Coordinates of C-alpha atoms in Angstrom, one line a residue:
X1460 CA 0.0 0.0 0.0
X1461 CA 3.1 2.5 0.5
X1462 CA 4.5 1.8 -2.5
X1463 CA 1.3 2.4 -4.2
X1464 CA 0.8 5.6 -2.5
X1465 CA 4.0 7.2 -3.3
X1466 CA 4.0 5.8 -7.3
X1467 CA 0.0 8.0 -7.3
X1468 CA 1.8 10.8 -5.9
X1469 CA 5.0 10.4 -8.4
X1470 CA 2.7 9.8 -11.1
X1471 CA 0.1 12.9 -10.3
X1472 CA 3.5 15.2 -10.0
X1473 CA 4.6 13.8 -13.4
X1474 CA 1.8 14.6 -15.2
X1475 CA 1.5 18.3 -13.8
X1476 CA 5.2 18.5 -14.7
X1477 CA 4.5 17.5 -18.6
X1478 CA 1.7 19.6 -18.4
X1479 CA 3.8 22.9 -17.2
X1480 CA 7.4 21.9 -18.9
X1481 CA 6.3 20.8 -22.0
X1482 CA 4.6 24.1 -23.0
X1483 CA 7.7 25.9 -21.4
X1484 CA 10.0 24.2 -23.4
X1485 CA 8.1 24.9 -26.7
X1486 CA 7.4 28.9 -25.4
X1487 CA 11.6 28.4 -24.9
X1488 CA 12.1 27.5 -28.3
X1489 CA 10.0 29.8 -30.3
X1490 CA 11.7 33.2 -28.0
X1491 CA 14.8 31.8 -29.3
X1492 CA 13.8 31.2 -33.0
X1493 CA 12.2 35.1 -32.7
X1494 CA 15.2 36.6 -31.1
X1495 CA 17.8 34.8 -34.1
X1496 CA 15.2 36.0 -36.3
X1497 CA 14.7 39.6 -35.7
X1498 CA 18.7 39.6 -35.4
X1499 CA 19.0 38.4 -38.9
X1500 CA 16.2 40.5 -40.2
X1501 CA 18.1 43.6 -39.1
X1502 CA 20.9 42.3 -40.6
X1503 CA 19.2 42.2 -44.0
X1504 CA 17.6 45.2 -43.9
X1505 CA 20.2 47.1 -43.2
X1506 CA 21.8 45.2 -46.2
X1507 CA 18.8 45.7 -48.4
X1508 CA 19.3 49.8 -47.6
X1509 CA 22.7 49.7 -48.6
X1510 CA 21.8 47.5 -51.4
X1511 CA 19.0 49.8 -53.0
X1512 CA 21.1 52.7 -54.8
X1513 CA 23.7 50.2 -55.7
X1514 CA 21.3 48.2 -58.0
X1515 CA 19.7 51.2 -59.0
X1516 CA 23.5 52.2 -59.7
X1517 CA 24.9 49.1 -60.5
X1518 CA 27.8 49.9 -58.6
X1519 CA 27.8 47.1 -56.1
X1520 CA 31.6 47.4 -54.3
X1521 CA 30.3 48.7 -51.1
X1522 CA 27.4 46.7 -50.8
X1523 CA 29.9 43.7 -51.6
X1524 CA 32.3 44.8 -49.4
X1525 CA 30.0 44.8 -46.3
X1526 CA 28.7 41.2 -47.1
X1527 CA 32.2 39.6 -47.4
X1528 CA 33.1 41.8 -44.1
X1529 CA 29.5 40.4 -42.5
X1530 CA 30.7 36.5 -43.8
X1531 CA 34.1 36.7 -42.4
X1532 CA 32.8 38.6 -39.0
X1533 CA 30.0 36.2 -38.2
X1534 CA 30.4 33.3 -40.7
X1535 CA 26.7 34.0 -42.2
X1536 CA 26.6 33.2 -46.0
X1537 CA 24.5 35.7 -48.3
X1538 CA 23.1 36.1 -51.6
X1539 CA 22.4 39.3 -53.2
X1540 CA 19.8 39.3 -56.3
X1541 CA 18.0 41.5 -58.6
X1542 CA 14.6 41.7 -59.1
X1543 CA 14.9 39.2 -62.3
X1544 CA 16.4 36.8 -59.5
X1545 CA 20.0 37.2 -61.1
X1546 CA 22.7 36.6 -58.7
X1547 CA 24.7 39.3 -58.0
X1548 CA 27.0 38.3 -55.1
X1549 CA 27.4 35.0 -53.4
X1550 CA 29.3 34.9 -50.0
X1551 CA 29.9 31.8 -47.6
X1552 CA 28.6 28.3 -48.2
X1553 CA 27.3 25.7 -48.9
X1554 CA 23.5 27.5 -50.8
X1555 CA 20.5 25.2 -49.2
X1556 CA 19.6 23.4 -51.6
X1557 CA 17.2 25.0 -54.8
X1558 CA 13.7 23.9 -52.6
X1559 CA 14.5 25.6 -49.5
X1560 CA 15.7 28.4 -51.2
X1561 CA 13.5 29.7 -54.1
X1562 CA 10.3 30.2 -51.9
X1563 CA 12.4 32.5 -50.3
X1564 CA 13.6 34.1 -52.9
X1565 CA 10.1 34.4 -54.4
X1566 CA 8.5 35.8 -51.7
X1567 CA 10.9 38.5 -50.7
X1568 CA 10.7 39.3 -54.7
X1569 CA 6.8 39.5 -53.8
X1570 CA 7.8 42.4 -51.0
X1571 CA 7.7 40.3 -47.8
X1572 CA 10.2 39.3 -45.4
X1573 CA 10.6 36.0 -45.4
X1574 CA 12.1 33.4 -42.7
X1575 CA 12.6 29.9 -42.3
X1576 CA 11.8 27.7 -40.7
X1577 CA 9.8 29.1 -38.6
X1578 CA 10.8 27.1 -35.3
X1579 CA 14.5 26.0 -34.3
X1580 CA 13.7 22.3 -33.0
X1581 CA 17.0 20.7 -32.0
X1582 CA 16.2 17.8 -34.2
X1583 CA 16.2 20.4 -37.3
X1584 CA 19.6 20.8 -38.8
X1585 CA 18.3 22.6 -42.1
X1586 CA 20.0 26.8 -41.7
X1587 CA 18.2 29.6 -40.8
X1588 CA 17.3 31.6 -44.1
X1589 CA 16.2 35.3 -44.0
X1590 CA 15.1 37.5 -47.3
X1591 CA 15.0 40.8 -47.5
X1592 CA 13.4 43.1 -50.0
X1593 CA 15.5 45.8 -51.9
X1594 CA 12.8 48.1 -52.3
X1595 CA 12.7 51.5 -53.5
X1596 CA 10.0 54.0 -53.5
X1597 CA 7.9 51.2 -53.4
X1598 CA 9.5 49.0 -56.4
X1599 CA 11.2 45.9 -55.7
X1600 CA 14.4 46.2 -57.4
X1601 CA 16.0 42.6 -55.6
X1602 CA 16.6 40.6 -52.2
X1603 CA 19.1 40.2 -49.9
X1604 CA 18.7 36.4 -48.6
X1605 CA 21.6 35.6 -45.7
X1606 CA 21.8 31.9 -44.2
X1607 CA 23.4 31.5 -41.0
X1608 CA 24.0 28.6 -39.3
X1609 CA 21.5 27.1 -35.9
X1610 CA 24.4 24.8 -34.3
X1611 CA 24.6 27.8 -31.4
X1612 CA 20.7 28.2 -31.8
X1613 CA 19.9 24.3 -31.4
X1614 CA 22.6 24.0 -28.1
X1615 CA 21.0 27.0 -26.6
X1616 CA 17.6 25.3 -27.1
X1617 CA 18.8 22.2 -26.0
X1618 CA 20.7 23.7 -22.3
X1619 CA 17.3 25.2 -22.0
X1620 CA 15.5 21.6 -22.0
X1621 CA 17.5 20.0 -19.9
X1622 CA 17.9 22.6 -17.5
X1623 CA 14.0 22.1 -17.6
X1624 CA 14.8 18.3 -17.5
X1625 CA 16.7 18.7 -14.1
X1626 CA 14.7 20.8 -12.5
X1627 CA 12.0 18.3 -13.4
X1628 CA 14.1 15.6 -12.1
X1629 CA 14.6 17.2 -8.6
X1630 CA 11.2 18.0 -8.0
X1631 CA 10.4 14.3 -8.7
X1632 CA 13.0 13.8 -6.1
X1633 CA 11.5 16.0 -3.8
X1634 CA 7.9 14.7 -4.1
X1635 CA 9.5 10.8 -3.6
X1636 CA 10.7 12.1 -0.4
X1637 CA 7.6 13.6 0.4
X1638 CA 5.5 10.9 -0.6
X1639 CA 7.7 8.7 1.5
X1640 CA 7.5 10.5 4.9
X1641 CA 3.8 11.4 4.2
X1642 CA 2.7 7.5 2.9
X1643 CA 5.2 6.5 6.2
X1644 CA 2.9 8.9 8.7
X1645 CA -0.3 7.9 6.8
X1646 CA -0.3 4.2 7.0
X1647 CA 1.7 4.4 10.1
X1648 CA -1.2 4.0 12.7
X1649 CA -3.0 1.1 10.0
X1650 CA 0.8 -0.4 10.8
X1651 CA 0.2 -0.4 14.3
X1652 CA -3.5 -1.4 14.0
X1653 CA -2.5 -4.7 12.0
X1654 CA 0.5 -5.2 14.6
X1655 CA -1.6 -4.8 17.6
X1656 CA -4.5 -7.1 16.4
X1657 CA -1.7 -10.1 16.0
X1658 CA -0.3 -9.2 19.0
X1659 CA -4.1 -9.9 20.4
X1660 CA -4.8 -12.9 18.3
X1661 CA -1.7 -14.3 20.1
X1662 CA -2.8 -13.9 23.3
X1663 CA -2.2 -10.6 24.7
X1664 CA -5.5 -8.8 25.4
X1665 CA -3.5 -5.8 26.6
X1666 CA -2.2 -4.8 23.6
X1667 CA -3.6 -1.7 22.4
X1668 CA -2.7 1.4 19.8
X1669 CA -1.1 4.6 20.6
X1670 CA -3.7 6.8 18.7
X1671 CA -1.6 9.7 18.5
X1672 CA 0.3 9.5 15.3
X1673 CA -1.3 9.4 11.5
X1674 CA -3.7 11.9 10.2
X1675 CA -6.8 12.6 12.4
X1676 CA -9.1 10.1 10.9
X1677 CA -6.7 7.4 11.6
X1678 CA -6.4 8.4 14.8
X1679 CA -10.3 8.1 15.9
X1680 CA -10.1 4.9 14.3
X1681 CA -7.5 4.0 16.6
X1682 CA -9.2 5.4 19.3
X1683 CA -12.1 3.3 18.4
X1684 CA -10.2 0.0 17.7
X1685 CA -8.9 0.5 21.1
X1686 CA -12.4 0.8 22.7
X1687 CA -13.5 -2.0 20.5
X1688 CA -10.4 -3.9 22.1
X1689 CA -11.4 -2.6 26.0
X1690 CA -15.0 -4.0 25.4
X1691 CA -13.4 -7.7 24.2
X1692 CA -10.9 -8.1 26.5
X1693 CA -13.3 -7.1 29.5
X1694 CA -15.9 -9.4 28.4
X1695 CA -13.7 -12.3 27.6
X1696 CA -12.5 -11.3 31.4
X1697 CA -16.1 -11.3 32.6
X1698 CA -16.5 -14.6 30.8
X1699 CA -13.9 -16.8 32.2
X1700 CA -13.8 -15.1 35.9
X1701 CA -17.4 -16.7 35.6
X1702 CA -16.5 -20.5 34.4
X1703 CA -13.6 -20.2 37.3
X1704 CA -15.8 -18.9 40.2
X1705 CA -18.7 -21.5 38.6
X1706 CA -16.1 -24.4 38.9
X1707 CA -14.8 -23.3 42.5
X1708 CA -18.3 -22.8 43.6
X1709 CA -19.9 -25.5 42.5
X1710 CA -16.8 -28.0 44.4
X1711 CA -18.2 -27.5 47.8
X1712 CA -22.0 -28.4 47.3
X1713 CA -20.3 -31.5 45.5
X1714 CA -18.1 -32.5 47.9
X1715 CA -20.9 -32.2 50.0
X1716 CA -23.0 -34.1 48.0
X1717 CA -20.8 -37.3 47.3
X1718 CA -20.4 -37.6 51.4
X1719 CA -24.1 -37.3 51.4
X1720 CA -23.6 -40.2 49.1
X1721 CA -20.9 -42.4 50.5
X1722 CA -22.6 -42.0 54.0
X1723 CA -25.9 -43.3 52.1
X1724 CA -23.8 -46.6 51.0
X1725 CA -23.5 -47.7 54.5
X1726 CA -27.1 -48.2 54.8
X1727 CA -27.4 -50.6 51.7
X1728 CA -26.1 -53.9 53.2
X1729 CA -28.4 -56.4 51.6
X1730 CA -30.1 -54.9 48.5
X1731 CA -27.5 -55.5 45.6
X1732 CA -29.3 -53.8 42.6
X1733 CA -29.1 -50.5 45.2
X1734 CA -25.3 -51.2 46.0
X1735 CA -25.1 -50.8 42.2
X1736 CA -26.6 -48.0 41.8
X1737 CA -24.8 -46.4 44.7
X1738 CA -21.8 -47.3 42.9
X1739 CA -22.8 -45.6 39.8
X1740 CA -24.1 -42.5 41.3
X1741 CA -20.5 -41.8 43.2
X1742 CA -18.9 -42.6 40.0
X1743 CA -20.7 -39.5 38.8
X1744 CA -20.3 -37.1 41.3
X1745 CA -16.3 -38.0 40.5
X1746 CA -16.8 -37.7 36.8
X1747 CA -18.6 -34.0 37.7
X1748 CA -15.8 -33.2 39.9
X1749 CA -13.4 -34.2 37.2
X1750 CA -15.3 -31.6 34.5
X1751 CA -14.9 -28.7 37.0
X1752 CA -11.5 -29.3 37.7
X1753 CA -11.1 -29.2 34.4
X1754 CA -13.2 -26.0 33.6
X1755 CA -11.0 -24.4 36.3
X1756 CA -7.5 -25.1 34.8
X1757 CA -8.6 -23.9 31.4
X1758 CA -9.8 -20.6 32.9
X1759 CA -6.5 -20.1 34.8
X1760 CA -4.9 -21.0 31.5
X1761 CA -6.5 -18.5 29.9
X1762 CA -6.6 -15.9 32.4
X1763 CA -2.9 -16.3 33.0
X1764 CA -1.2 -15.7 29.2
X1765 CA 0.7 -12.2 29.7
X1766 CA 3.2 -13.8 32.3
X1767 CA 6.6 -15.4 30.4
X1768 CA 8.9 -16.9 32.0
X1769 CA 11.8 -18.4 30.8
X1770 CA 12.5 -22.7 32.2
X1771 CA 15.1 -25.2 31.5
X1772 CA 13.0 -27.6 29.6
X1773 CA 15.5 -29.9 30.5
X1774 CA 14.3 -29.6 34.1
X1775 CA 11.1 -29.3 34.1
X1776 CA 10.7 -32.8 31.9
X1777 CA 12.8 -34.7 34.8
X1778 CA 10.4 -33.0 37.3
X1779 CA 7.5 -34.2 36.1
X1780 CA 9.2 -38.0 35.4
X1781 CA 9.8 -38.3 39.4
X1782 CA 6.3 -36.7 39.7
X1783 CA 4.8 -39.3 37.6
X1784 CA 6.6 -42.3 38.8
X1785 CA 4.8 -43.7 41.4
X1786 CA 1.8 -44.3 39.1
X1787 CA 3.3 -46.0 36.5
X1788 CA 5.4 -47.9 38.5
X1789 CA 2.0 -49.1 39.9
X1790 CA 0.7 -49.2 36.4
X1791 CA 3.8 -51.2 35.0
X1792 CA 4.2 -48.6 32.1
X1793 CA 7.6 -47.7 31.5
X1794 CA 7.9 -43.6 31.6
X1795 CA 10.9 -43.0 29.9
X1796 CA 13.0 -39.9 29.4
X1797 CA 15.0 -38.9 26.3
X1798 CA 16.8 -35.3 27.3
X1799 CA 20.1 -33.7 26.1
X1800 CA 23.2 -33.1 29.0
X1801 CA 23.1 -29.7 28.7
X1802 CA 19.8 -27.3 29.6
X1803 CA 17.3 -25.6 26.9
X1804 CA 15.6 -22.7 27.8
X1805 CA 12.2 -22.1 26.3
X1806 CA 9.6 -19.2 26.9
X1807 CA 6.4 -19.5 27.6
X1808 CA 3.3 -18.3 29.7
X1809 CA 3.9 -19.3 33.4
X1810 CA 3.5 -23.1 34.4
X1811 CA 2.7 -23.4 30.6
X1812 CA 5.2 -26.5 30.0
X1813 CA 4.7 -28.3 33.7
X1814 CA 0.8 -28.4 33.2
X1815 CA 1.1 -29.2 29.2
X1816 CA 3.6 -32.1 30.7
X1817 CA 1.3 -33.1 33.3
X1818 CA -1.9 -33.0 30.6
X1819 CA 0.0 -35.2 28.1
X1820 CA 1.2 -37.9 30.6
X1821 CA -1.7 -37.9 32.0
X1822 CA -3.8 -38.7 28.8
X1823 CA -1.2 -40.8 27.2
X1824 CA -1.6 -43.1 30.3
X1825 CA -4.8 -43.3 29.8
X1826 CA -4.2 -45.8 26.5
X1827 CA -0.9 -47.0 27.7
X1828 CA -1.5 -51.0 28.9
X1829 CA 0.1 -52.7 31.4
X1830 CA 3.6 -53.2 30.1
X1831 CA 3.3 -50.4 27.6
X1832 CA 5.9 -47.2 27.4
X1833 CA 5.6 -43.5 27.4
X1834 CA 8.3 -41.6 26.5
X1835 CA 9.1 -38.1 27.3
X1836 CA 11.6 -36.4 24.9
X1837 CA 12.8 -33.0 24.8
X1838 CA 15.6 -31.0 22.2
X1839 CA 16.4 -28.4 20.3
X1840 CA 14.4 -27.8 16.8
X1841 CA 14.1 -24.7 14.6
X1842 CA 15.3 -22.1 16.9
X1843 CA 12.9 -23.2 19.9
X1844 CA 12.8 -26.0 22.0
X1845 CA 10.7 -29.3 21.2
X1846 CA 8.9 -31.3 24.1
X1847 CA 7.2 -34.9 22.7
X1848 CA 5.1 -37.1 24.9
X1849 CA 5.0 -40.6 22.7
X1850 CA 3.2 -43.6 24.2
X1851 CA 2.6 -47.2 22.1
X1852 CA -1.1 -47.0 23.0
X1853 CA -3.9 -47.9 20.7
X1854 CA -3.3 -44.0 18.8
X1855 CA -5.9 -41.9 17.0
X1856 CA -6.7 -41.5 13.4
X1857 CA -6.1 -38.0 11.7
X1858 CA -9.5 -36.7 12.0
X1859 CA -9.4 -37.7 15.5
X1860 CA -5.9 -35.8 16.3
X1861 CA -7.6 -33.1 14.3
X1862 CA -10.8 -33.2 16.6
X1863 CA -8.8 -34.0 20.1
X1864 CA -8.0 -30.0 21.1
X1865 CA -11.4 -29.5 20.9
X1866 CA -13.3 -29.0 24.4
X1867 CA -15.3 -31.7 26.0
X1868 CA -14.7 -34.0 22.7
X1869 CA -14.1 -37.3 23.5
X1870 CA -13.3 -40.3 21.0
X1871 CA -16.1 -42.5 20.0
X1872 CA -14.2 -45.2 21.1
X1873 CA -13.5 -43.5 24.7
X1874 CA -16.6 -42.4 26.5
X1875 CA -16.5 -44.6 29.3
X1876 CA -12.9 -43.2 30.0
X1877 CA -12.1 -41.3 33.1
X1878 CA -11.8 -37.5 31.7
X1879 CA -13.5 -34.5 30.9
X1880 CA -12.1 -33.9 27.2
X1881 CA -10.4 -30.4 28.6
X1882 CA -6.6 -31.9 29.1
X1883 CA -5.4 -31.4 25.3
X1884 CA -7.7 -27.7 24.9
X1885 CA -5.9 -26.9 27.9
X1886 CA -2.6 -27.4 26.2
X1887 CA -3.5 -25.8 23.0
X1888 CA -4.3 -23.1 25.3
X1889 CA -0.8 -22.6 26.8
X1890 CA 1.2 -23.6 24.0
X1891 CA -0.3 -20.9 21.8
X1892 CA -0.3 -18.1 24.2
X1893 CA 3.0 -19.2 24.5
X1894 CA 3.7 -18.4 20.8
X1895 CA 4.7 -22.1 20.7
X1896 CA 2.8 -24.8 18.6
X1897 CA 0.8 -28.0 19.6
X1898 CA 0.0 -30.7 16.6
X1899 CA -1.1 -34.9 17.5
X1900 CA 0.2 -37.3 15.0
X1901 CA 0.5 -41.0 15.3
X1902 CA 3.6 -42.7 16.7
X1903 CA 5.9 -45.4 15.4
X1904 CA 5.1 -48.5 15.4
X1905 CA 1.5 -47.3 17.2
X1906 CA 0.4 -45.0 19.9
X1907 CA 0.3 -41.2 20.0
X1908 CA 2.7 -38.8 19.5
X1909 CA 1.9 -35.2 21.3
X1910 CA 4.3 -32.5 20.0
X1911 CA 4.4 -29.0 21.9
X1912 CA 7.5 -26.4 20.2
X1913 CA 8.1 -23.6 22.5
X1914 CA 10.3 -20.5 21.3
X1915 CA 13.7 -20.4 22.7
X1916 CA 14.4 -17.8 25.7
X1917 CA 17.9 -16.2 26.7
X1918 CA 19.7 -18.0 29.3
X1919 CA 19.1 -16.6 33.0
X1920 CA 21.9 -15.2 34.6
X1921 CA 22.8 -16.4 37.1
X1922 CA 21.4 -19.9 36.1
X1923 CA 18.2 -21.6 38.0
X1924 CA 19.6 -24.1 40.6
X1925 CA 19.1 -27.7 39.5
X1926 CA 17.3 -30.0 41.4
X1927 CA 19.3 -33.2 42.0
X1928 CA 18.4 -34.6 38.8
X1929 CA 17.4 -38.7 38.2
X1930 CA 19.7 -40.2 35.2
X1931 CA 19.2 -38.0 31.7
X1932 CA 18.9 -40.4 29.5
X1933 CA 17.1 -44.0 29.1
X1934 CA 15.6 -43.7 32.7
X1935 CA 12.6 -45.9 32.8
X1936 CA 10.1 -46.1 35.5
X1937 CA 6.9 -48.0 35.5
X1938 CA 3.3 -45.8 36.6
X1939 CA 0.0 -46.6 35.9
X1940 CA -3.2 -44.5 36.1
X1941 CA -6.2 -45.0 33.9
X1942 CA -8.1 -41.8 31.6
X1943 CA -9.6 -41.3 28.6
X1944 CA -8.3 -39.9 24.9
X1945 CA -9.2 -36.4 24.3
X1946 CA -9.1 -35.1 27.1
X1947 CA -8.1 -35.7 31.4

């Protein structure tokens, strides 16, 4: 859009320079054709008064004289005739040819002065040729025709267009710089505006416009984009401070409720279908509990995207892998770690990569049998830092990986899994406020393969104390735990 701005403004300049130069330079021409003209026409009339009683005399010395003096002076050839078009004198040369020069001759003969051409273009090379009658008492008794050379004319004409042609040029010049720093303060705010709404669509719902730059207009818009932005970002607020208050709120009645529950168990000693049933209704209360917890986590998530912080990956994997290892070592899953010697740093939203970690061991468990593996791999990929959780479960299908970061979806397959289909919505959550990226694929030979890529982030100085970390690489513990696809 700049670059189209400043090419209307070059081109709009362009055409009112043609419009103004190219009349100049043809009103330049012609004063410089008139002034050669009248110089030569002076020329020949004094000539034709000197020439009048010497053809009436037919003594012609003097006259000869001064047009051999006027030849050697100014280089200007001449031809003197009498009014039966004999030539008298002849000085300079080479004579135009016989075309250019009779219709001269013949008018001046006829009693006019007579000059051509008419216009010195620089592309004209022809002379300049000038007849004079010799008239006296009102008889034309010959013509005195002089034809000078337009070289000097043409170069004067010429310095004249091109002094035109710079001072075209610099104004060009001029207006590009112009149309620069004005296209520059123009689209500057619609810069800003396109700037701050990806810095929004990335997560940070306090970016906003400084309206006071760019032309009035612009800045109202700016103004209003900002409002526009206010309204958003305070509903969204209003929105999720709701689903986390809900969640917390609605824990104590059902805590409250599944006691009332579990204390009406007690009571149903010999009636098996109720036993059943009691069975079935605690399971629910768990599976409600389960939805709120997860409601609440994705509302924090959400809530909680303008704090970065900058981890050792590294760390944080081998955290979570002594944090997981009880369970699987009750589950008999090997939960394996694949990490480099040395840390990686990655930035993200705070406790973005421990509850991602947590979310995607915690599902991949889920569809991990007895005996089965999870691995936890992190290292260093395209400038950022790449954390994979792979298990050798029974895996999804594309269209299921595709669906699986949507909320509350659970596989067709999975709805009598433990979950509430919030675990991998949370971790698109933090992994894209994070600027990072989240994608599901399916692991080799089977099983899932959970990728998260987190930008890299600067060292800290002085570096974060280490926990005394379990062995890097190849450490397998066992865990178990039970959950369902899509979600925790």
């Amino acid at each position: 859009m700049r670059r189209r701005l400043v090419s209307t403004y070059v081109l709009l300049l362009c055409m009112v320079l043609l419009a103004l130069e190219v009349p100049l330079a043809v009103s330049l021409t012609n004063r410089e054709t008139q002034r050669v003209l009248a110089d030569r026409l002076a020329d020949a009339t004094r000539f034709a008064a000197l020439a009048a009683p010497a053809l009436r005399g037919n003594e012609l010395d003097t006259v000869k004289a001064e047009l051999r003096r006027y030849y050697d002076l100014y280089g200007i050839a001449s031809v003197l005739l009498d009014q039966d078009a004999q030539v008298k004198s002849v000085f300079g040369g080479p004579l135009p040819a016989d075309d250019q020069l009779h219709p001269v001759i013949r008018g001046a003969l006829a009693g006019r002065q007579v000059g051509t051409p008419t216009t010195l273009w620089p592309w004209h090379e022809q002379p300049l040729i000038v007849a004079v009658p010799v008239n006296d008492g009102g008889a034309v008794l010959g013509t005195v025709v002089t034809i000078s050379p337009t070289s000097r004319n043409r170069r004067v004409v010429i310095s004249s267009w091109l002094e035109l042609g710079l001072l075209g040029l610099l104004a060009v010049a001029a207006c590009v710089v112009t149309a620069l720093r004005m296209a520059g303060w123009v689209l500057r705010p619609v810069t800003r505006l396109d700037a701050v709404a990806h810095e929004i669509t990335a997560g940070d719902s306090g970016a906003r416009v400084q309206p006071e730059h760019g032309p009035p207009e612009l800045r109202r818009m700016s103004a209003s984009f900002n409002e526009m932005a206010d309204a958003l970002a305070e509903a969204l607020e209003r929105q999720q401070s709701f689903v986390a208050h809900a969640s917390h709120q609605l824990r104590n009645p059902l805590t409250v409720l599944r006691l009332r529950v579990e204390d009406l168990g007690t009571k149903l000693v010999d009636d098996d279908v109720a036993r059943a049933d009691h069975e079935i209704a605690l399971a629910e209360t768990d599976r409600l509990a389960g939805v709120l917890d997860g409601l609440l986590a994705l509302a924090r998530a959400e809530r909680g995207q303008k704090h970065f912080e900058v981890v050792d990956a590294v760390e944080v994997a081998l955290n979570r892998w002594l944090a997981w290892r009880p369970m699987t070592e009750r589950r008999g899953i090997d939960l394996v770690t694949l990490v480099p010697d040395e840390p990686l740093y990655a930035r993200h939203v705070a406790t973005a990569l421990d509850q991602s970690l947590d979310a995607l061991v915690d599902n991949a468990l889920k569809f991990t049998p007895t005996g089965g593996r999870v691995e936890i791999e992190v290292a260093a990929r395209e400038d950022g830092v790449a954390v994979t959780v792979r298990d050798n479960g029974c895996g999804m299908t594309d269209e299921q990986c595709r669906l699986a970061t949507e909320r509350f979806w659970r596989a067709p397959d999975a709805q009598n899994v433990e979950g509430a289909g919030l675990g991998l919505p949370i971790v698109m959550v933090l992994v894209e406020a994070s600027g990072g990226r989240f994608t599901l694929g399916s692991a080799e030979p089977h099983g899932l393969e959970a990728r998260m890529w987190f930008p890299a982030g600067p060292a800290p100085a002085p570096p974060p104390p280490v926990a005394a970390p379990p062995e890097r690489r190849g450490a397998n513990v066992e865990r178990s735990g039970a959950f369902s696809r899509g979600g925790s």
